[in-house]
Short mmCIF file of C-alpha atoms and ligand atoms in Angstrom, two decimals:
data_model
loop_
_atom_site.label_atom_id
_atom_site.label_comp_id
_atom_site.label_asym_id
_atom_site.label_seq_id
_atom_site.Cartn_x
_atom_site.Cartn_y
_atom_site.Cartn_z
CA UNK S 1 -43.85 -43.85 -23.37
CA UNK S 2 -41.66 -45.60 -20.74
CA UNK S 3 -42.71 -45.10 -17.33
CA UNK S 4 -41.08 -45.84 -14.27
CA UNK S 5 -42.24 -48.12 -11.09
CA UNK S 6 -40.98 -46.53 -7.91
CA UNK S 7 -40.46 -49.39 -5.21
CA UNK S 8 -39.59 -48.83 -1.64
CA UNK S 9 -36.01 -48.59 -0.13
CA UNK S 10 -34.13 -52.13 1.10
CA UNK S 11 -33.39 -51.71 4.73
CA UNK S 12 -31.20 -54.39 5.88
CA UNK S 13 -28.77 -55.25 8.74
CA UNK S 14 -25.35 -53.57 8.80
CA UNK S 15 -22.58 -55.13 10.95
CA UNK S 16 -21.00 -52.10 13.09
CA UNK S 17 -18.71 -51.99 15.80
CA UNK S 18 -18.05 -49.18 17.48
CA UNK S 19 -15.24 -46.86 16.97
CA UNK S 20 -15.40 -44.42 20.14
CA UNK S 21 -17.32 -43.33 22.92
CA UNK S 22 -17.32 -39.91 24.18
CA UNK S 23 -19.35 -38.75 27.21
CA UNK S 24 -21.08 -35.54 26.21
CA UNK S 25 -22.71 -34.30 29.04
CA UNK S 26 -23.89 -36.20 32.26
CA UNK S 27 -26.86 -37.96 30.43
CA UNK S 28 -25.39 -38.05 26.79
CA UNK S 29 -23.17 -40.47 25.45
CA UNK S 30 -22.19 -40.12 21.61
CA UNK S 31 -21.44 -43.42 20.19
CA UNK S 32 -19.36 -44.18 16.68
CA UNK S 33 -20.18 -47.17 15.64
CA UNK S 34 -18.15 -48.20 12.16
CA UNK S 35 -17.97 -51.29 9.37
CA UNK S 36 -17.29 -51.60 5.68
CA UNK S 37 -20.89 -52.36 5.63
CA UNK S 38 -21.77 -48.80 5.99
CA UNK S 39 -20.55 -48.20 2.41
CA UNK S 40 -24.39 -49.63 1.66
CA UNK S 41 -26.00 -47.07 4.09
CA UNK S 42 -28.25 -44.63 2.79
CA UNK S 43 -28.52 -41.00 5.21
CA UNK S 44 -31.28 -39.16 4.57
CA UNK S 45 -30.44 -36.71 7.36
CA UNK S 46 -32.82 -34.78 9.53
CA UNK S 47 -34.48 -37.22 12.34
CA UNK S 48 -33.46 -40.24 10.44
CA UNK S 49 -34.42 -43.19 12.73
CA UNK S 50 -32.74 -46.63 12.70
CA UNK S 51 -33.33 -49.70 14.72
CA UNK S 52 -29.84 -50.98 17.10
CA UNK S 53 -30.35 -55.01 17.75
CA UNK S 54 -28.58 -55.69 20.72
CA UNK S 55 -26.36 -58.83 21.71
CA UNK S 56 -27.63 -61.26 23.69
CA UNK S 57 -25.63 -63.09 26.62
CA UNK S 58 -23.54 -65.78 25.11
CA UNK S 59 -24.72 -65.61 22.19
CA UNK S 60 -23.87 -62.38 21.10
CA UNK S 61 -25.78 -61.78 17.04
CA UNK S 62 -25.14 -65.50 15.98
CA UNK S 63 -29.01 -66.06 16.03
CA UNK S 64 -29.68 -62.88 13.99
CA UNK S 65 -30.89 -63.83 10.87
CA UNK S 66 -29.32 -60.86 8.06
CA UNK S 67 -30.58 -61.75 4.92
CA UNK S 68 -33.47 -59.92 3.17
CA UNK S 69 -36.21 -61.67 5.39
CA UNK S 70 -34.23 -61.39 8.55
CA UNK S 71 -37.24 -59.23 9.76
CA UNK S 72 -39.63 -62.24 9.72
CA UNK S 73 -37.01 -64.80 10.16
CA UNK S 74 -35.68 -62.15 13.38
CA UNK S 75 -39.68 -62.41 14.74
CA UNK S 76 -39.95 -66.70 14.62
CA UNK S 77 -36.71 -66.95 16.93
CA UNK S 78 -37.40 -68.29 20.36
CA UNK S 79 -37.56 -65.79 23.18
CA UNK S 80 -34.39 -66.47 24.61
CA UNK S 81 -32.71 -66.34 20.77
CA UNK S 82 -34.43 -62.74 19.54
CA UNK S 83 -31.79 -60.06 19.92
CA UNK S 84 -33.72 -56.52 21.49
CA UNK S 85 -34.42 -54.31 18.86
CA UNK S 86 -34.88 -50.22 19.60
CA UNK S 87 -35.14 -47.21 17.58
CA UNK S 88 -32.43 -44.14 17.55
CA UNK S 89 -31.55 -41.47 15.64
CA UNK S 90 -28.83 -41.14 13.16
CA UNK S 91 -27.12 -37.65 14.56
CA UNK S 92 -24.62 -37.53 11.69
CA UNK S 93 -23.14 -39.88 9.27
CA UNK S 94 -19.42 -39.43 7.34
CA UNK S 95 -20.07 -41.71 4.73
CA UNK S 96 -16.33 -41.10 3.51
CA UNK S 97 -15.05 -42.50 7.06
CA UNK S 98 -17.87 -45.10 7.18
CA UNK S 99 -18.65 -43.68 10.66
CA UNK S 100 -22.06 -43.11 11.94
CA UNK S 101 -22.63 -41.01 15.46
CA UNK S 102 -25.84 -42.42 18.00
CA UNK S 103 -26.31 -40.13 20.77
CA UNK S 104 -27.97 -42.06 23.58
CA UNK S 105 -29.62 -40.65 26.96
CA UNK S 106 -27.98 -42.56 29.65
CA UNK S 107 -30.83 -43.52 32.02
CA UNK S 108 -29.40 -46.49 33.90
CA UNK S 109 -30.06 -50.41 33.81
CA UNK S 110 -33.52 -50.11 33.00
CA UNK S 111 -32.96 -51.31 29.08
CA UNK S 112 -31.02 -53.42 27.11
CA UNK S 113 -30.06 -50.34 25.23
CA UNK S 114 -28.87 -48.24 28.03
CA UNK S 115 -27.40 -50.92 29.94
CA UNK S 116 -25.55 -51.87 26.71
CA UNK S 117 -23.94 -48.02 26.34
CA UNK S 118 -22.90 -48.11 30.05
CA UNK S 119 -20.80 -50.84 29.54
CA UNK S 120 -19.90 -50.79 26.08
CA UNK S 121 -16.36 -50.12 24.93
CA UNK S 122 -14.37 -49.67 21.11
CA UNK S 123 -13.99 -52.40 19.56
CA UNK S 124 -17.71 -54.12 20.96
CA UNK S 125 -19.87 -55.11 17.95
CA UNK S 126 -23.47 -53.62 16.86
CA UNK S 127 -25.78 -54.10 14.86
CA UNK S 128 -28.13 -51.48 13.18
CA UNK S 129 -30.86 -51.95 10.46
CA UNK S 130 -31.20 -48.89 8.11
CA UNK S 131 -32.02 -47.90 4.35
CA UNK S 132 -29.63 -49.49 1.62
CA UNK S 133 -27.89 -46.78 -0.85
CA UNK S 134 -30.44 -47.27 -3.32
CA UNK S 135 -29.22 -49.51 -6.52
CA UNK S 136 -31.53 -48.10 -9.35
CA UNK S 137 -33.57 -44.69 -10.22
CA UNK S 138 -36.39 -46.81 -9.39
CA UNK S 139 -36.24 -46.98 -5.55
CA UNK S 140 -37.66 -44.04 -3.33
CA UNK S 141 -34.46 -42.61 -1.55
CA UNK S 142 -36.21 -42.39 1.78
CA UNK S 143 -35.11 -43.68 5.06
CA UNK S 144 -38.15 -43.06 7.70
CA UNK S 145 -37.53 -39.13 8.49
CA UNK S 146 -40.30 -37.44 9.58
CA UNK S 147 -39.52 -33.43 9.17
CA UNK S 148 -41.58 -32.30 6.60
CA UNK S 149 -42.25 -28.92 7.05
CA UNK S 150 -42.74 -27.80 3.16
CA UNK S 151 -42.65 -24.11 2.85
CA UNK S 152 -43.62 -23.06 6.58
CA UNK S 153 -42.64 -19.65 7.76
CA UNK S 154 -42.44 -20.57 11.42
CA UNK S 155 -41.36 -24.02 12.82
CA UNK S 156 -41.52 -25.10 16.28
CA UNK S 157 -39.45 -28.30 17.52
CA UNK S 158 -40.14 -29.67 21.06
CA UNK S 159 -38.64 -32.32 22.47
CA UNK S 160 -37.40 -34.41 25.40
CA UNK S 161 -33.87 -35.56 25.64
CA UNK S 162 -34.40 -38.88 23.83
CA UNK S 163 -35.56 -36.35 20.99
CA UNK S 164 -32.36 -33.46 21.38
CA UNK S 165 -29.82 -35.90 18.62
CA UNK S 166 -32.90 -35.46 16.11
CA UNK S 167 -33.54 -31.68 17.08
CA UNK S 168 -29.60 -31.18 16.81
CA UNK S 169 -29.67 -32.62 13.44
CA UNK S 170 -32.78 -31.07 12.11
CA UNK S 171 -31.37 -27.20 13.53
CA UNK S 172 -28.10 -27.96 11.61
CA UNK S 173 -29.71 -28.86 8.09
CA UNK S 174 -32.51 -26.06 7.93
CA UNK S 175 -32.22 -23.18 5.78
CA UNK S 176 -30.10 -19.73 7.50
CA UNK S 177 -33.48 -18.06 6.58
CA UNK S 178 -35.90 -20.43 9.13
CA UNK S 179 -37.55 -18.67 11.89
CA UNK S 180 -39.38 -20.03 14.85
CA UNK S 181 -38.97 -22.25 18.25
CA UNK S 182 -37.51 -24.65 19.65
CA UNK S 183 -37.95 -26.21 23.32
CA UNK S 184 -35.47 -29.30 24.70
CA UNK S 185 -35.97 -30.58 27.67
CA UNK S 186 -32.87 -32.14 29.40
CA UNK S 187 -32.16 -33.84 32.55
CA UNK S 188 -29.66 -30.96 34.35
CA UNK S 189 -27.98 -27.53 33.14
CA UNK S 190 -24.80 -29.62 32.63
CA UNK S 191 -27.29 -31.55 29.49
CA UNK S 192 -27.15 -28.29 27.33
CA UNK S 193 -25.26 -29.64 23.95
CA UNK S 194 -24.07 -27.30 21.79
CA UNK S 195 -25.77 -26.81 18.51
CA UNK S 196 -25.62 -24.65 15.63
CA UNK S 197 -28.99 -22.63 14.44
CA UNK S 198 -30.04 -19.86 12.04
CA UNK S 199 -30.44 -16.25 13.51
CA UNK S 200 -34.22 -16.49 13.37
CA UNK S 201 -34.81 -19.60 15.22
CA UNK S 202 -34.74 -19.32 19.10
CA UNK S 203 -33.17 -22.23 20.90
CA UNK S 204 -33.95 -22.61 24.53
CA UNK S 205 -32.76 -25.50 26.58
CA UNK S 206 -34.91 -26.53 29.36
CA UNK S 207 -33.47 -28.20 32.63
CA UNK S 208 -35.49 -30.39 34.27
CA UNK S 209 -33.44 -30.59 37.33
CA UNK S 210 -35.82 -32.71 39.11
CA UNK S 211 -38.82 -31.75 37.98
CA UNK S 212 -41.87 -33.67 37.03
CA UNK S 213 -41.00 -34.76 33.10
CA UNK S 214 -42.15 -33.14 30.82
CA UNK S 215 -43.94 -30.26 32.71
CA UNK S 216 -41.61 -27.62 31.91
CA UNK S 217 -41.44 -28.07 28.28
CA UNK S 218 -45.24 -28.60 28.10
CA UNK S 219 -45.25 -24.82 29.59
CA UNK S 220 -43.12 -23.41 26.91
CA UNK S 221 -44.86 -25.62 24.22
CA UNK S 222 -48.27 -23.87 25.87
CA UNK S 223 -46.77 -20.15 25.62
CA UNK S 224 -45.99 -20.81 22.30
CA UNK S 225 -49.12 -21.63 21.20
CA UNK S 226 -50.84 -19.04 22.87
CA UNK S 227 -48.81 -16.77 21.02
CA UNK S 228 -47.15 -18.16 17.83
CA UNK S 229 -50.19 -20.75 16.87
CA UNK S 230 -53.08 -18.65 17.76
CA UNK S 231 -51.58 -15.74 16.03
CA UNK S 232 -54.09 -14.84 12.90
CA UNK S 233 -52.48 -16.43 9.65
CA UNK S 234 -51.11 -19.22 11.81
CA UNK S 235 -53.56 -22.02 10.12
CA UNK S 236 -55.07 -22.30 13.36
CA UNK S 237 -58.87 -22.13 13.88
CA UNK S 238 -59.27 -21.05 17.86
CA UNK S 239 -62.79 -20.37 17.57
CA UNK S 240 -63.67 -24.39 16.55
CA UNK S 241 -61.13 -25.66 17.99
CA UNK S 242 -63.21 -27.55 20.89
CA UNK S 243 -65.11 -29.19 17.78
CA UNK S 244 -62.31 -31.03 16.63
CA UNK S 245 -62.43 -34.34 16.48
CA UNK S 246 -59.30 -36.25 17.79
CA UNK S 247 -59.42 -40.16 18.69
CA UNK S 248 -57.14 -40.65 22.15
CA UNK S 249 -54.48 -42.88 22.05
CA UNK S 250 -54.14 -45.10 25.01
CA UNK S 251 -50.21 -44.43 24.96
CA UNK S 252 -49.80 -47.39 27.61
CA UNK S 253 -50.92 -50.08 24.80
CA UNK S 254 -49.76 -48.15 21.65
CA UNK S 255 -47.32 -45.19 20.11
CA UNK S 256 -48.43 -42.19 19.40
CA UNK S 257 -47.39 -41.47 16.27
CA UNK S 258 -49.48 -38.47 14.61
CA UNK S 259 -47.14 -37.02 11.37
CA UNK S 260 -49.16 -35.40 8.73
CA UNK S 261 -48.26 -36.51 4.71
CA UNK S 262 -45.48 -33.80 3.53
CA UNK S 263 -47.56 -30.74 1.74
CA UNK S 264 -45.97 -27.96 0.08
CA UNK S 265 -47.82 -24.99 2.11
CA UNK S 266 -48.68 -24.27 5.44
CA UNK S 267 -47.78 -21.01 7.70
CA UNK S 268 -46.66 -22.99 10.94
CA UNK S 269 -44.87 -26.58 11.43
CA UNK S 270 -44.40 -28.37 14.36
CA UNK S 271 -42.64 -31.46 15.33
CA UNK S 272 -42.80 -32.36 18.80
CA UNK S 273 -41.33 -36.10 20.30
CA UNK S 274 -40.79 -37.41 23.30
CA UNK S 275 -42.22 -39.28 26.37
CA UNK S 276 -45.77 -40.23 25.35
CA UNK S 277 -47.59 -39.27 27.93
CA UNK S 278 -46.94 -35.58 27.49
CA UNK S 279 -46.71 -35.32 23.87
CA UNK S 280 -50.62 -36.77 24.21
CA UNK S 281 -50.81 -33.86 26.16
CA UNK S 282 -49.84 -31.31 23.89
CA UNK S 283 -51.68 -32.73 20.89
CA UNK S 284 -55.05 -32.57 22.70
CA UNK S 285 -54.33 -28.95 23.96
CA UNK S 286 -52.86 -27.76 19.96
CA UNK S 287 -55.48 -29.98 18.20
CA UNK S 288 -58.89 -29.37 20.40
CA UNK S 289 -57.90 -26.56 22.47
CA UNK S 290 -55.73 -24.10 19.97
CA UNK S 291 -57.43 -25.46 17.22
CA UNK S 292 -54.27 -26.30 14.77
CA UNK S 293 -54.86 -28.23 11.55
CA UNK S 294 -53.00 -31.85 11.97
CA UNK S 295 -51.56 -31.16 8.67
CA UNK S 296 -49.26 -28.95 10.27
CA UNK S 297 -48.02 -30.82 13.36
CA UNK S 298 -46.13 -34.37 13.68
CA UNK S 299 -46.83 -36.18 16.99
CA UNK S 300 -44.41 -38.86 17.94
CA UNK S 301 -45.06 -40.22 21.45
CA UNK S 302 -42.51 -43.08 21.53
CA UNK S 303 -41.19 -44.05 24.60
CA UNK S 304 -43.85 -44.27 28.22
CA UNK S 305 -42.68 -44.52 31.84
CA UNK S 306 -42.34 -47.85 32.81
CA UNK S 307 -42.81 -49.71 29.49
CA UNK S 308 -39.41 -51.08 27.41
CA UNK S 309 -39.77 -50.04 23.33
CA UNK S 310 -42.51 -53.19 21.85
C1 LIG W 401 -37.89 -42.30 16.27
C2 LIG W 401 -37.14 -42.47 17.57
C3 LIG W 401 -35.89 -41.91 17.74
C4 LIG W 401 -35.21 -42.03 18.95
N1 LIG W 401 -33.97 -41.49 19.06
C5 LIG W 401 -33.29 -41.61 20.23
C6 LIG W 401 -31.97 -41.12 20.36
O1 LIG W 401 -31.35 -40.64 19.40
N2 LIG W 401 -31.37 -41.21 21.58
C7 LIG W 401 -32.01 -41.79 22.65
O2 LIG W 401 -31.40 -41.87 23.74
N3 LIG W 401 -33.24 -42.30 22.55
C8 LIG W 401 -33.89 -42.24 21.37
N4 LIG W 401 -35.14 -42.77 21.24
C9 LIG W 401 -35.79 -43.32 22.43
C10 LIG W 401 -35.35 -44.75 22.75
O3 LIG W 401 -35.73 -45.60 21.68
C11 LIG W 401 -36.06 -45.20 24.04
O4 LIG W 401 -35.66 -44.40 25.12
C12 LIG W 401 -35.84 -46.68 24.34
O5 LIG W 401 -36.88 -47.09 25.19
C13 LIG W 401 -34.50 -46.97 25.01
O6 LIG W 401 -34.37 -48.38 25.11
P1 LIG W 401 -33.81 -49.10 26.42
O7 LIG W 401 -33.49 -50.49 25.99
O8 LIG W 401 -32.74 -48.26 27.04
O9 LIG W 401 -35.05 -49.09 27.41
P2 LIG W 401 -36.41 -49.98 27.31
O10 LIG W 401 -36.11 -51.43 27.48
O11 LIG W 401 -37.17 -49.60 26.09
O12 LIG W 401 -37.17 -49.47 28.60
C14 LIG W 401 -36.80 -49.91 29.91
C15 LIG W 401 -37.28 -48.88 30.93
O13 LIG W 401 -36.57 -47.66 30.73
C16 LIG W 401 -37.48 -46.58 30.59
N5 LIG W 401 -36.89 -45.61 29.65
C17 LIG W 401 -36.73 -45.74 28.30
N6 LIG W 401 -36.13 -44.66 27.81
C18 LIG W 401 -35.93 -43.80 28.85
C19 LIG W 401 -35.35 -42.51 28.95
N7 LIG W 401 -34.84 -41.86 27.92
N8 LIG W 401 -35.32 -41.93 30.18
C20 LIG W 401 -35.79 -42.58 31.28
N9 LIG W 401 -36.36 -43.81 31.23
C21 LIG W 401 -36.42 -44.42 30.02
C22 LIG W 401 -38.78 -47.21 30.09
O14 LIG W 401 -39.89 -46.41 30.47
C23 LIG W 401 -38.77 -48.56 30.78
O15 LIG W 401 -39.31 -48.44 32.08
C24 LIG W 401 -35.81 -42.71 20.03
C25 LIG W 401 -37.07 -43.33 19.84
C26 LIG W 401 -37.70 -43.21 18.62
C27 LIG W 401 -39.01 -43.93 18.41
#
């Protein structure tokens, strides 16, 4: 009987340039970046990540290798040659239009990436590297999403503002019948985007407005829990929950990146991303305090204070 091998996706590098720039809100800034390239893009929705590879001064992409091994060819370049590479979120994509929307947090000079959607204007070029339409039955149509939450009944998102494009996207593709949470924390009241939601899922936009980062949506994530989680028929285990064993992750060397394999059944999800720092936070409190099951949380701790994206 015939049997077929699955192989992965192709990712490769996709000329863009970008089509407009709207200012959102006073830290968001929705990019559309477009390219007859994009007619080879594969959206898989949800959080969908892709990498942006920055121009370099003078040089621009003309060092960027974009053939099938421009990964390894992109990592032998000289310093001074190797364009920055960081990681965003696809917030929508009109593959009809060939137009694909980044929203980015504004947060100054500090980053190649920020700097570069200060200052950048239509026209400017960009380049992203995402999942090729797949070509046969063959390849896995995946594209590095992590929402999995199979047939939860509850689902909590929590995020910082570097996570609000993915929570957007996720709120707008979920079923009208979800129920549960969901926690953004933003820079100011003026950072609330709008977003549509089923009935049964409560969103709650958290301003920061100068507080510590972090702290406030750590709060919610901890009333939550104390609630929601540690409800009976949550999946959570309170009473060994101290017992649990959970290596740290020293989030100033490496990301935390926790996301259980997709299963079919589990009475609570949760997806929480953000700064590292407090996402390591919350996954000690869920994992040894409340006692929840990794299974049914993702943990995805990718940016830190003071450290640029490896
Ligand atoms: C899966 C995934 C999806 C992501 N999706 C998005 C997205 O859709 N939109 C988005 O804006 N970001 C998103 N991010 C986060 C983004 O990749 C980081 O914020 C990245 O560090 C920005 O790059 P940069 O070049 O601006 O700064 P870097 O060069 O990486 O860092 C320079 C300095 O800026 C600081 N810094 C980085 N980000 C922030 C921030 N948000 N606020 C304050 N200080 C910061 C760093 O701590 C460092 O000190 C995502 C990250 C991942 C892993």
């Amino acid at each position: 009987m015939p049997y077929l091998v699955l192989v992965a996706t192709r990712y490769r590098v996709f000329p863009v340039h970008v089509a407009s720039v709207t200012s959102l809100t006073p830290h968001f800034v929705r990019v559309t970046l477009t390219g007859d390239a994009l007619a080879d893009f594969s959206s898989v929705g949800l959080d969908q990540r892709i990498k942006i590879v920055l121009p370099l001064p003078g040089i621009g992409f003309s060092e960027l290798p974009e053939d099938d091994d421009w990964y390894g060819a992109w990592r032998a370049l000289p310093d001074e040659a190797r364009n920055p590479l960081r990681t965003y979120t696809v917030r929508s994509f009109r593959p009809d239009a060939r137009e694909l929307d980044i929203d980015f947090v504004a947060h100054g000079d500090a980053g190649p990436a920020s700097r570069w959607v200060s200052a950048c204007r239509v026209g400017d070029e960009l380049r992203i590297v995402g999942p090729m339409v797949p070509s046969s039955p063959a390849e896995l149509p995946t594209g590095a999403a992590e929402f999995a939450p199979g047939h939860a009944n509850r689902i909590l998102l929590a995020g910082d503002e570097t996570a609000a494009p993915a929570i957007c996207a996720i709120l707008e593709a979920l079923d009208v019948t979800t129920v549960g949470h969901v926690f953004i924390e933003v820079p100011t009241d003026a950072d609330r985007l709008p977003v549509r939601a089923p009935a049964g899922v409560e969103v709650r936009w958290i301003a920061r407005n100068g507080a510590t980062h972090g702290v406030r949506m750590t709060d919610q994530v901890h009333v939550w829990a104390s609630t929601v989680a540690a409800a009976p028929g949550s999946g959570a285990a309170p009473a060994c929950g101290d017992a649990v064993e959970l290596a740290d992750v020293d989030v100033d060397e490496q990301v935390l990146w926790d996301v259980p394999a997709p299963v079919e059944s589990r009475p609570v999800y949760a997806w929480i991303a953000g700064e590292a720092g407090c996402v390591k936070e919350l996954r000690r409190h869920l994992v040894r305090g409340v006692g929840m099951d990794r299974k049914q949380v993702a943990f995805m701790g990718y940016w830190r204070h003071g450290k640029a994206e490896h």
